[in-house]
Amino acid sequence: MSTTVGFHDEGYGYDVFGLHPPTLDRIIHTCAPIYDHYFRVSSEGIEHVPTEGPAILVANHGGVLPMDAAMLCFDVLRRLDPPRIPRAIADHFVPRLPIVSTLFARCGVVSGTHTNAARLLERGELLAIWPEGVSGPAKKFRDRYRIQAWRVGFAELAIRHRAPVVPVAIVGAEESWPLAKKLHLRWFDSPYLPIPAWPLPLPAHYRLRYGPAMDLARGHVAADADDPVLVHDAAARVRDKLEQMLDDLRRIRRGVFR
Amino acid sequence: MNVLVTGATCPLGAAIIERLIADRNVGRVLAVGREPGQSWTDPRVTYRMANLTRTREVHDLIHGDARALAIDTVIHAAQHRGANDGGHYIHAQNVESARALIHACTDHPTIRRFVARSFAEVYVQPQSTTSLIDEEAALDFDPAAPQWLRDRVEADLTIASHGGSLPTAVLRCAELIAPDSGSQLWDYLSSRVCLRPAGYDPIINVLSLEDASVAFVFAARSEATGVFNIAGADTLPLSRAILESNRLDIPVPGMLMAPLYRLRHALAGFEFRYDLNVRRFHFGGVLDGTRARRELGYVPQTHVHWPRPWWRVLFERLSEARS
């Protein structure tokens, strides 16, 4: 698989955010069994993801570690034709973690600053954003698949850069590896140290559904992205759509592991 | 265009002057430095020795020679290079000279533009391995920061916040990779063994002397004012920079880096200070040069010349001589 489509090489094989396609290729190759055989990821609606131009994938977030984010990025790389490298936007503390920060950067993960996201969209890249942020993985098991705090920055970006938003419902992550306890240690500025319910994720069947692209910028100009009411309304529309897709996916699945 | 260039004897100042000379639209160049006896072959260049820490000398330079040569643009590229020096005199060199210079240039009969050099280090280093730094990013006002850094922030703000009528451009440059330029990275990469914090390999952006001089000439020609990030053409991980310099890359635990480099400084007297670079060596951060591209027309094009081991330099020179 070639992961160099749309890659902006800065001259040494890396882009300005540290993405290194050969490293990404190696990781995809190494982790393919996890995607294919352990979580048996199935997805539908990949045709809704634009194959070119700026776009934003907006997904729900859950599970003790971001396995759902990894599976979504993996799915886009595997199934989208031609493949695009989704630029996952991570919370601010993630790129501070030793080893993880470098590894994530080589795979295309970017720190969630406004400048970073804006520049990526200006370059016509595909962003993957989890607007729940930390509140998604931090929620209790009884709250699984209930959208938590919903940040609206993605809607502002979508309107300002005229980027279509593709809602993505991910089911399976929350049962696979739920959070047991949060230790408030704040190592490396992380909000908490997660203690999983079990040491390894269970082989839950991951189901992904891509919804039709939503044009939040329709009827607006870029300057409208400064209107807080408009941005909140647009973000709420995406949230409502995502909740509906999550309910549908959970209804049709026959079990967590099947 | 008649231009006054301070720091004429430092590598950047000399490169700017060479580039100005190559431009036929440039009439006179008044080169200002601290060392005596400098000369240029081009008759358009006049060299003046001046101590910019003395307000009277600055005043006489600007209202004497500069007025006589009808200087219309001032490029302030002078900056003390030693990272381990401190005290009032160094502060005067870095900050008070900039203050005196811009004060003298304001409401001057011929000077119409002021371009000053600043540094990427003035920004608070983002605590992230993947971050672009634009001109709106926060500056580092840490009172506990070394004087080397505090001076740079103060000089930058002195010029950027100048309230007079003089159009001003401040160029916050990525680290210049060149010998004798005060570059911390050059010194770091000149060592045969480069220690790197284990677990981190930040992306860095570095600037060549050629690109830096182009940026200053573009800024002198332009009418755009404000702050501009000047990024270089080389964006790469720190480990790759070490590799490009043919050095041995040894990751060590972060807590050992500072004492080891202090020991190296004590024994060998190198300029590199780990305390000045600790955040950058963990988290990186790359200047976003969009504004400079849009308003100054500056696009980095020339790659840096990495420090080479002596045997490689010798080999390259022998090859050149043979060819």
Coordinates of C-alpha atoms in Angstrom, one line a residue:
Chain A
M1 CA 0.0 0.0 0.0
S2 CA 1.3 3.5 -0.8
T3 CA 0.8 6.1 1.9
T4 CA 2.5 8.8 -0.1
V5 CA -0.6 10.1 -1.8
G6 CA -0.9 13.8 -0.9
F7 CA 2.2 13.7 1.2
H8 CA 4.0 17.1 1.5
D9 CA 7.6 16.2 1.8
E10 CA 9.8 18.9 3.3
G11 CA 12.9 17.5 1.7
Y12 CA 14.0 14.8 4.0
G13 CA 11.1 12.4 3.8
Y14 CA 9.2 14.1 6.6
D15 CA 6.4 16.7 6.5
V16 CA 6.4 19.7 8.7
F17 CA 4.5 17.8 11.4
G18 CA 6.8 14.8 11.4
L19 CA 4.8 12.4 9.2
H20 CA 7.1 9.8 7.7
P21 CA 5.3 7.5 5.2
P22 CA 7.8 4.6 5.4
T23 CA 7.3 4.4 9.1
L24 CA 3.6 4.6 8.6
D25 CA 3.8 1.8 6.0
R26 CA 5.8 -0.4 8.4
I27 CA 3.3 0.2 11.2
I28 CA 0.3 -0.6 8.9
H29 CA 2.0 -3.8 7.9
T30 CA 2.8 -4.8 11.4
C31 CA -0.6 -4.0 12.9
A32 CA -2.7 -5.4 10.0
P33 CA -3.5 -8.6 12.0
I34 CA -5.0 -6.5 14.8
Y35 CA -7.3 -4.8 12.3
D36 CA -8.1 -7.9 10.3
H37 CA -8.2 -10.7 12.8
Y38 CA -8.4 -9.4 16.3
F39 CA -10.9 -6.6 16.0
R40 CA -12.3 -7.9 12.7
V41 CA -13.1 -4.3 11.7
S42 CA -16.0 -3.9 9.3
S43 CA -17.0 -0.6 7.9
E44 CA -19.6 0.8 5.5
G45 CA -20.0 4.1 3.7
I46 CA -16.3 4.8 2.9
E47 CA -17.5 6.3 -0.4
H48 CA -18.7 9.3 1.6
V49 CA -15.1 10.2 2.4
P50 CA -13.8 12.8 -0.2
T51 CA -10.9 11.4 -2.1
E52 CA -9.4 14.9 -2.5
G53 CA -9.6 18.4 -1.0
P54 CA -10.0 19.4 2.6
A55 CA -12.4 17.3 4.7
I56 CA -13.0 16.5 8.3
L57 CA -13.9 13.1 9.8
V58 CA -15.7 13.6 13.1
A59 CA -16.1 10.5 15.3
N60 CA -17.2 9.4 18.7
H61 CA -14.4 8.5 21.2
G62 CA -14.3 5.8 23.8
G63 CA -12.2 3.0 25.3
V64 CA -9.3 3.4 27.7
L65 CA -6.7 4.1 25.0
P66 CA -7.4 5.5 21.5
M67 CA -7.8 2.1 19.7
D68 CA -10.9 3.5 18.0
A69 CA -8.8 6.3 16.5
A70 CA -6.2 3.9 15.3
M71 CA -8.8 1.6 13.7
L72 CA -10.5 4.6 12.0
C73 CA -7.2 5.8 10.5
F74 CA -6.4 2.2 9.5
D75 CA -9.7 1.8 7.9
V76 CA -9.4 5.0 5.8
L77 CA -5.9 3.9 4.7
R78 CA -7.0 0.4 3.8
R79 CA -10.3 1.1 2.1
L80 CA -10.3 4.5 0.6
D81 CA -9.2 4.5 -3.0
P82 CA -6.9 6.3 -3.6
P83 CA -5.7 6.1 -0.1
R84 CA -5.4 9.3 2.0
I85 CA -3.5 9.7 5.2
P86 CA -5.9 10.9 7.8
R87 CA -4.3 13.5 10.0
A88 CA -5.6 12.6 13.5
I89 CA -5.8 15.6 15.8
A90 CA -4.6 14.7 19.3
D91 CA -5.2 16.4 22.5
H92 CA -2.5 18.7 23.6
F93 CA -0.9 16.4 26.1
V94 CA -0.5 13.4 23.7
P95 CA 2.4 14.9 21.7
R96 CA 4.3 15.5 25.0
L97 CA 4.5 11.8 25.9
P98 CA 7.9 10.2 25.4
I99 CA 8.2 7.6 22.6
V100 CA 4.4 7.9 21.9
S101 CA 4.8 11.5 20.7
T102 CA 7.4 10.6 18.1
L103 CA 5.7 7.4 17.0
F104 CA 2.3 9.2 16.6
A105 CA 4.0 12.1 14.7
R106 CA 5.5 9.7 12.2
C107 CA 2.1 8.2 11.6
G108 CA 0.5 11.6 10.9
V109 CA -0.9 12.6 14.3
V110 CA -0.9 16.3 14.9
S111 CA -1.2 18.3 18.0
G112 CA -4.6 20.0 18.3
T113 CA -3.7 23.6 17.8
H114 CA -5.8 26.0 15.6
T115 CA -2.7 26.8 13.5
N116 CA -1.9 23.2 12.8
A117 CA -5.5 22.3 11.8
A118 CA -5.9 25.4 9.7
R119 CA -2.6 24.8 7.8
L120 CA -3.6 21.2 7.1
L121 CA -6.9 22.1 5.7
E122 CA -5.3 24.8 3.6
R123 CA -3.1 22.1 2.1
G124 CA -6.2 20.1 1.3
E125 CA -5.6 17.3 3.8
L126 CA -8.1 15.0 5.5
L127 CA -8.4 15.6 9.3
A128 CA -9.8 13.2 11.8
I129 CA -11.2 14.9 14.9
W130 CA -12.8 13.5 18.1
P131 CA -14.6 16.5 19.5
E132 CA -15.3 14.7 22.8
G133 CA -11.6 15.0 23.5
V134 CA -10.5 13.4 26.8
S135 CA -14.0 13.2 28.1
G136 CA -14.8 10.4 25.7
P137 CA -12.2 7.8 27.0
A138 CA -12.8 9.1 30.5
K139 CA -16.5 8.3 30.7
K140 CA -17.9 5.5 32.8
F141 CA -18.9 2.2 31.3
R142 CA -22.6 2.9 31.9
D143 CA -22.2 6.0 29.7
R144 CA -20.8 4.1 26.8
Y145 CA -21.8 5.5 23.3
R146 CA -23.3 8.6 24.9
I147 CA -21.6 11.6 23.5
Q148 CA -19.8 13.6 26.2
A149 CA -18.5 17.2 26.1
W150 CA -18.7 18.3 22.5
R151 CA -16.1 20.8 21.3
V152 CA -17.1 22.9 18.4
G153 CA -13.7 23.9 16.9
F154 CA -14.2 21.4 14.0
A155 CA -17.3 23.2 12.9
E156 CA -15.5 26.5 12.8
L157 CA -12.7 25.0 10.8
A158 CA -15.3 23.4 8.4
I159 CA -17.0 26.6 7.8
R160 CA -13.9 28.7 7.4
H161 CA -12.1 26.3 5.1
R162 CA -15.3 25.0 3.3
A163 CA -14.4 21.5 4.3
P164 CA -17.1 18.8 4.3
V165 CA -17.7 17.0 7.5
V166 CA -18.1 13.2 7.5
P167 CA -19.5 11.9 10.7
V168 CA -18.1 8.5 11.7
A169 CA -19.8 6.2 14.2
I170 CA -17.5 3.7 15.9
V171 CA -18.9 0.8 17.9
G172 CA -16.9 -1.8 19.7
A173 CA -14.2 0.2 21.4
E174 CA -16.1 1.0 24.5
E175 CA -16.8 -2.7 25.4
S176 CA -13.3 -3.8 24.2
W177 CA -11.3 -1.9 26.7
P178 CA -13.3 0.2 29.3
L179 CA -11.8 2.4 31.9
A180 CA -11.8 1.1 35.5
K181 CA -10.2 4.0 37.3
K182 CA -8.6 7.3 36.8
L183 CA -5.5 8.1 38.8
H184 CA -5.0 11.9 39.0
L185 CA -1.2 11.8 38.7
R186 CA -0.8 14.3 35.8
W187 CA 2.3 12.6 34.4
F188 CA 3.6 14.5 31.3
D189 CA 0.6 16.9 31.8
S190 CA -1.9 14.2 31.0
P191 CA -5.2 14.8 32.7
Y192 CA -5.1 11.4 34.5
L193 CA -3.5 8.0 34.4
P194 CA -6.0 5.5 33.0
I195 CA -6.3 2.1 34.7
P196 CA -8.1 -0.3 32.3
A197 CA -10.7 -2.8 33.4
W198 CA -8.5 -5.6 32.0
P199 CA -4.9 -5.6 30.9
L200 CA -5.5 -6.1 27.2
P201 CA -8.4 -5.1 25.0
L202 CA -11.0 -7.8 24.4
P203 CA -11.5 -8.8 20.8
A204 CA -14.8 -6.9 20.3
H205 CA -16.0 -6.6 16.8
Y206 CA -15.4 -3.0 15.6
R207 CA -18.0 -1.6 13.4
L208 CA -17.5 1.7 11.6
R209 CA -20.1 3.7 9.7
Y210 CA -19.3 6.7 7.6
G211 CA -22.3 9.0 7.2
P212 CA -22.9 11.3 4.2
A213 CA -20.7 14.3 4.1
M214 CA -22.3 17.4 5.7
D215 CA -21.6 20.8 4.1
L216 CA -21.6 23.1 7.1
A217 CA -20.4 26.0 5.0
R218 CA -23.4 25.9 2.6
G219 CA -24.9 29.4 2.4
H220 CA -22.1 30.9 4.5
V221 CA -18.9 32.8 3.9
A222 CA -15.6 32.2 5.7
A223 CA -16.1 35.1 8.1
D224 CA -19.3 33.5 9.4
A225 CA -17.0 31.0 11.2
D226 CA -16.6 33.8 13.8
D227 CA -20.3 33.6 14.7
P228 CA -20.5 31.5 17.9
V229 CA -24.2 30.7 17.5
L230 CA -23.8 29.5 13.9
V231 CA -20.8 27.4 14.9
H232 CA -22.5 25.8 17.9
D233 CA -25.6 25.0 15.8
A234 CA -23.5 23.4 13.1
A235 CA -21.6 21.3 15.6
A236 CA -24.8 20.3 17.2
R237 CA -26.2 19.1 13.9
V238 CA -23.1 16.9 13.5
R239 CA -23.5 15.6 17.0
D240 CA -27.2 14.7 16.4
K241 CA -26.3 12.9 13.3
L242 CA -23.6 11.0 15.0
E243 CA -25.8 10.0 17.9
Q244 CA -28.4 8.7 15.4
M245 CA -25.8 6.7 13.6
L246 CA -24.5 5.2 16.8
D247 CA -28.0 4.2 17.9
D248 CA -28.5 2.5 14.5
L249 CA -25.2 0.6 14.6
R250 CA -25.8 -0.6 18.1
R251 CA -29.3 -1.7 17.2
I252 CA -28.3 -3.9 14.3
R253 CA -25.3 -5.6 15.8
R254 CA -25.9 -9.1 17.1
G255 CA -23.4 -8.9 20.0
V256 CA -20.2 -7.3 21.1
F257 CA -18.0 -10.0 19.8
R258 CA -20.0 -11.2 16.8
Chain B
M1 CA 17.5 52.1 -2.2
N2 CA 20.3 53.1 0.1
V3 CA 20.8 50.7 3.0
L4 CA 22.5 50.8 6.4
V5 CA 23.4 47.3 7.7
T6 CA 24.5 46.8 11.3
G7 CA 26.4 43.7 12.3
A8 CA 28.3 43.9 9.0
T9 CA 31.2 41.8 10.3
C10 CA 29.0 38.9 11.4
P11 CA 28.2 36.2 8.9
L12 CA 24.6 37.3 8.4
G13 CA 25.5 41.0 8.0
A14 CA 28.2 40.2 5.5
A15 CA 25.8 37.9 3.5
I16 CA 23.2 40.7 3.5
I17 CA 25.7 43.2 2.2
E18 CA 26.8 40.8 -0.5
R19 CA 23.3 40.3 -1.6
L20 CA 22.6 44.0 -1.6
I21 CA 25.7 44.6 -3.7
A22 CA 24.4 42.1 -6.2
D23 CA 21.2 44.1 -6.6
R24 CA 21.5 46.9 -9.1
N25 CA 18.6 48.8 -7.6
V26 CA 20.7 49.3 -4.4
G27 CA 22.6 52.6 -4.5
R28 CA 24.8 52.9 -1.4
V29 CA 25.4 50.5 1.5
L30 CA 26.6 51.8 4.8
A31 CA 28.1 48.8 6.6
V32 CA 28.4 49.2 10.4
G33 CA 30.5 46.9 12.5
R34 CA 32.6 46.9 15.7
E35 CA 35.8 45.6 14.1
P36 CA 38.2 48.0 12.5
G37 CA 39.7 47.8 9.1
Q38 CA 36.9 46.0 7.2
S39 CA 36.7 46.7 3.5
W40 CA 34.6 45.7 0.5
T41 CA 35.8 45.9 -3.0
D42 CA 32.5 47.4 -4.3
P43 CA 32.8 51.2 -4.2
R44 CA 29.1 51.5 -3.2
V45 CA 29.9 50.1 0.2
T46 CA 31.1 52.4 3.0
Y47 CA 32.3 50.8 6.2
R48 CA 31.9 52.6 9.5
M49 CA 33.1 51.3 12.9
A50 CA 30.6 52.1 15.6
N51 CA 29.8 50.9 19.1
L52 CA 26.0 50.7 19.1
T53 CA 25.9 50.5 22.9
R54 CA 26.8 54.2 23.0
T55 CA 23.8 56.4 22.3
R56 CA 25.9 59.3 21.1
E57 CA 27.7 57.1 18.5
V58 CA 24.3 55.7 17.3
H59 CA 23.0 59.3 17.0
D60 CA 26.0 60.5 15.1
L61 CA 26.0 57.5 12.8
I62 CA 22.3 58.0 11.9
H63 CA 22.3 61.7 11.7
G64 CA 25.8 62.0 10.3
D65 CA 26.9 59.3 7.8
A66 CA 23.4 57.9 7.2
R67 CA 22.0 61.3 6.4
A68 CA 25.0 62.2 4.2
L69 CA 24.6 58.9 2.2
A70 CA 20.8 59.4 2.0
I71 CA 20.1 56.1 3.7
D72 CA 16.5 55.2 3.4
T73 CA 16.4 51.7 4.9
V74 CA 18.1 50.3 8.1
I75 CA 18.7 46.6 8.5
H76 CA 19.6 45.9 12.1
A77 CA 21.3 42.5 12.1
A78 CA 23.7 43.0 15.0
Q79 CA 23.3 40.7 18.0
H80 CA 25.8 39.4 20.6
R81 CA 26.6 35.8 19.6
G82 CA 27.9 34.2 22.8
A83 CA 25.3 32.3 24.8
N84 CA 27.4 32.1 27.9
D85 CA 28.1 35.8 28.2
G86 CA 25.9 38.1 30.4
G87 CA 25.7 41.3 32.2
H88 CA 25.0 44.9 31.5
Y89 CA 27.2 45.3 28.5
I90 CA 25.7 42.3 26.7
H91 CA 22.2 43.6 27.5
A92 CA 23.2 47.0 26.1
Q93 CA 24.5 45.2 22.9
N94 CA 21.3 43.2 22.5
V95 CA 18.6 45.6 23.7
E96 CA 19.7 49.1 24.3
S97 CA 21.4 49.4 20.9
A98 CA 18.2 48.4 19.2
R99 CA 16.3 50.9 21.3
A100 CA 18.8 53.7 20.5
L101 CA 18.8 52.8 16.9
I102 CA 15.1 52.9 16.3
H103 CA 14.8 56.0 18.4
A104 CA 17.4 57.7 16.2
C105 CA 15.8 56.5 13.0
T106 CA 12.3 57.8 13.9
D107 CA 11.5 61.1 12.3
H108 CA 14.8 61.0 10.4
P109 CA 14.8 63.1 7.2
T110 CA 15.9 60.2 4.9
I111 CA 15.2 56.9 6.7
R112 CA 11.9 55.4 5.7
R113 CA 12.1 51.8 6.8
F114 CA 13.5 49.7 9.6
V115 CA 14.1 46.0 9.4
A116 CA 15.3 44.1 12.5
R117 CA 16.5 40.6 13.1
S118 CA 14.8 38.6 15.8
F119 CA 14.8 34.9 16.7
A120 CA 12.5 31.9 16.8
E121 CA 13.6 31.4 20.4
V122 CA 11.5 34.3 21.5
Y123 CA 8.4 32.1 21.3
V124 CA 7.3 29.9 24.1
Q125 CA 8.3 26.6 22.8
P126 CA 5.1 24.6 22.3
Q127 CA 5.0 21.5 24.5
S128 CA 4.3 19.3 21.5
T129 CA 6.3 17.5 19.0
T130 CA 4.1 18.6 16.2
S131 CA 3.4 22.2 16.1
L132 CA 3.5 25.1 13.8
I133 CA 4.4 28.5 15.4
D134 CA 2.8 31.5 13.8
E135 CA 3.4 35.1 14.5
E136 CA 0.5 35.2 17.0
A137 CA 2.1 32.6 19.3
A138 CA 2.9 33.5 22.8
L139 CA 6.4 35.0 23.6
D140 CA 8.5 33.6 26.4
F141 CA 8.3 36.0 29.3
D142 CA 9.7 33.6 31.8
P143 CA 11.6 35.8 34.3
A144 CA 13.8 32.8 35.2
A145 CA 14.9 32.4 31.6
P146 CA 18.6 33.0 30.8
Q147 CA 19.6 36.5 29.8
W148 CA 20.4 35.2 26.3
L149 CA 16.7 34.6 25.9
R150 CA 15.3 37.5 27.9
D151 CA 17.4 39.9 25.8
R152 CA 16.1 38.5 22.6
V153 CA 12.5 38.9 23.7
E154 CA 13.1 42.4 25.0
A155 CA 14.8 43.5 21.8
D156 CA 12.1 42.0 19.7
L157 CA 9.3 43.7 21.6
T158 CA 11.3 47.0 21.8
I159 CA 11.2 47.2 18.0
A160 CA 7.9 45.4 17.3
S161 CA 6.0 47.6 19.7
H162 CA 7.7 50.8 18.6
G163 CA 5.0 53.4 18.6
G164 CA 6.7 55.9 16.2
S165 CA 5.8 56.6 12.6
L166 CA 8.7 54.6 11.2
P167 CA 7.5 51.5 9.2
T168 CA 9.1 48.5 10.9
A169 CA 9.5 44.8 10.0
V170 CA 10.8 42.3 12.6
L171 CA 12.0 39.1 11.1
R172 CA 11.9 36.2 13.6
C173 CA 14.3 33.9 12.0
A174 CA 14.6 30.1 12.4
E175 CA 18.0 29.0 13.7
L176 CA 20.8 29.9 11.4
I177 CA 23.1 27.0 10.7
A178 CA 26.4 28.6 10.0
P179 CA 29.7 28.9 11.8
D180 CA 30.4 32.0 14.0
S181 CA 26.7 32.9 13.8
G182 CA 25.9 32.2 17.5
S183 CA 24.0 29.1 16.5
Q184 CA 23.4 26.7 19.3
L185 CA 22.6 23.9 16.9
W186 CA 25.8 24.5 14.9
D187 CA 27.8 24.1 18.0
Y188 CA 25.8 21.1 19.1
L189 CA 26.2 19.4 15.7
S190 CA 29.9 20.2 15.6
S191 CA 30.6 17.7 18.4
R192 CA 31.5 14.2 17.3
V193 CA 28.9 12.8 19.7
C194 CA 25.5 14.3 19.9
L195 CA 23.4 13.3 22.9
R196 CA 19.6 13.4 22.4
P197 CA 16.8 13.0 24.9
A198 CA 15.6 9.4 24.7
G199 CA 12.0 9.0 23.6
Y200 CA 11.9 12.3 21.8
D201 CA 12.9 13.2 18.2
P202 CA 11.4 16.6 17.5
I203 CA 11.0 18.2 14.2
I204 CA 13.2 21.2 13.8
N205 CA 13.5 23.9 11.1
V206 CA 16.8 25.5 10.3
L207 CA 17.8 28.4 8.1
S208 CA 20.7 28.8 5.7
L209 CA 22.7 32.0 5.5
E210 CA 21.7 32.4 1.9
D211 CA 17.9 32.3 2.7
A212 CA 18.3 34.6 5.7
S213 CA 20.0 37.2 3.6
V214 CA 17.3 36.9 0.9
A215 CA 14.6 37.4 3.5
F216 CA 16.3 40.6 4.8
V217 CA 16.7 42.0 1.3
F218 CA 13.0 41.2 0.5
A219 CA 11.9 42.8 3.7
A220 CA 14.0 45.9 3.0
R221 CA 12.4 46.2 -0.5
S222 CA 8.8 45.5 0.7
E223 CA 6.4 48.0 2.3
A224 CA 4.9 45.4 4.6
T225 CA 5.2 46.0 8.3
G226 CA 4.9 43.9 11.4
V227 CA 6.3 40.6 12.5
F228 CA 7.3 37.9 10.1
N229 CA 8.5 34.4 10.7
I230 CA 11.4 33.4 8.5
A231 CA 11.5 29.7 8.2
G232 CA 14.3 27.8 6.5
A233 CA 14.2 25.2 3.7
D234 CA 15.3 22.3 6.0
T235 CA 12.6 20.7 8.2
L236 CA 13.6 17.4 9.7
P237 CA 13.9 15.4 12.9
L238 CA 16.8 16.2 15.2
S239 CA 18.1 12.7 14.7
R240 CA 18.2 13.3 10.9
A241 CA 20.1 16.5 11.4
I242 CA 22.7 14.6 13.5
L243 CA 22.9 12.0 10.7
E244 CA 23.3 14.7 8.1
S245 CA 26.3 16.1 10.0
N246 CA 27.9 12.7 10.2
R247 CA 27.8 12.6 14.0
L248 CA 27.1 9.8 16.4
D249 CA 23.5 10.1 17.8
I250 CA 23.2 8.7 21.3
P251 CA 19.8 8.9 23.0
V252 CA 20.2 9.3 26.8
P253 CA 17.6 9.9 29.5
G254 CA 16.6 13.5 29.6
M255 CA 17.7 14.0 33.2
L256 CA 21.3 13.3 32.2
M257 CA 21.5 15.7 29.3
A258 CA 21.9 18.9 31.4
P259 CA 24.7 17.6 33.6
L260 CA 26.5 16.0 30.7
Y261 CA 26.5 19.1 28.6
R262 CA 27.4 21.3 31.6
L263 CA 30.4 19.0 32.0
R264 CA 31.3 19.4 28.4
H265 CA 31.0 23.1 28.6
A266 CA 33.3 23.2 31.7
L267 CA 35.9 20.9 30.1
A268 CA 35.8 22.0 26.5
G269 CA 34.2 25.5 26.6
F270 CA 31.6 24.9 23.9
E271 CA 28.9 27.5 23.5
F272 CA 26.0 25.0 23.4
R273 CA 23.9 25.2 26.5
Y274 CA 21.3 22.5 27.1
D275 CA 19.2 24.7 29.4
L276 CA 18.6 27.0 26.4
N277 CA 17.4 24.1 24.3
V278 CA 15.7 21.7 26.6
R279 CA 12.2 22.3 25.4
R280 CA 13.2 22.4 21.8
F281 CA 15.0 19.1 22.1
H282 CA 11.9 17.5 23.5
F283 CA 9.1 19.2 21.6
G284 CA 10.4 21.0 18.6
G285 CA 8.1 23.4 16.8
V286 CA 8.4 24.8 13.3
L287 CA 8.0 28.4 12.3
D288 CA 5.0 29.0 10.1
G289 CA 6.3 31.2 7.3
T290 CA 2.9 31.8 5.6
R291 CA 2.9 35.5 6.3
A292 CA 6.4 36.1 5.1
R293 CA 5.6 34.2 1.9
R294 CA 2.4 36.2 1.4
E295 CA 3.6 39.7 2.3
L296 CA 7.3 39.7 1.6
G297 CA 7.4 37.1 -1.2
Y298 CA 10.0 35.1 0.7
V299 CA 10.1 31.4 0.0
P300 CA 13.0 29.4 1.5
Q301 CA 15.0 27.7 -1.2
T302 CA 18.6 27.0 -0.1
H303 CA 19.5 24.1 2.1
V304 CA 21.9 24.6 5.0
H305 CA 25.5 23.4 4.9
W306 CA 25.6 21.0 7.8
P307 CA 28.7 20.9 9.9
R308 CA 31.1 18.3 8.6
P309 CA 33.9 16.4 10.3
W310 CA 37.4 17.6 9.4
W311 CA 38.2 14.6 7.3
R312 CA 35.1 15.1 5.1
V313 CA 35.8 18.8 4.6
L314 CA 39.4 17.8 3.6
F315 CA 38.1 15.2 1.2
E316 CA 35.7 17.6 -0.4
R317 CA 38.3 20.2 -0.8
L318 CA 40.7 17.8 -2.3
S319 CA 38.0 16.6 -4.7
E320 CA 37.3 20.2 -5.7
A321 CA 41.0 21.0 -6.2
R322 CA 41.4 17.9 -8.4
S323 CA 38.4 18.7 -10.5

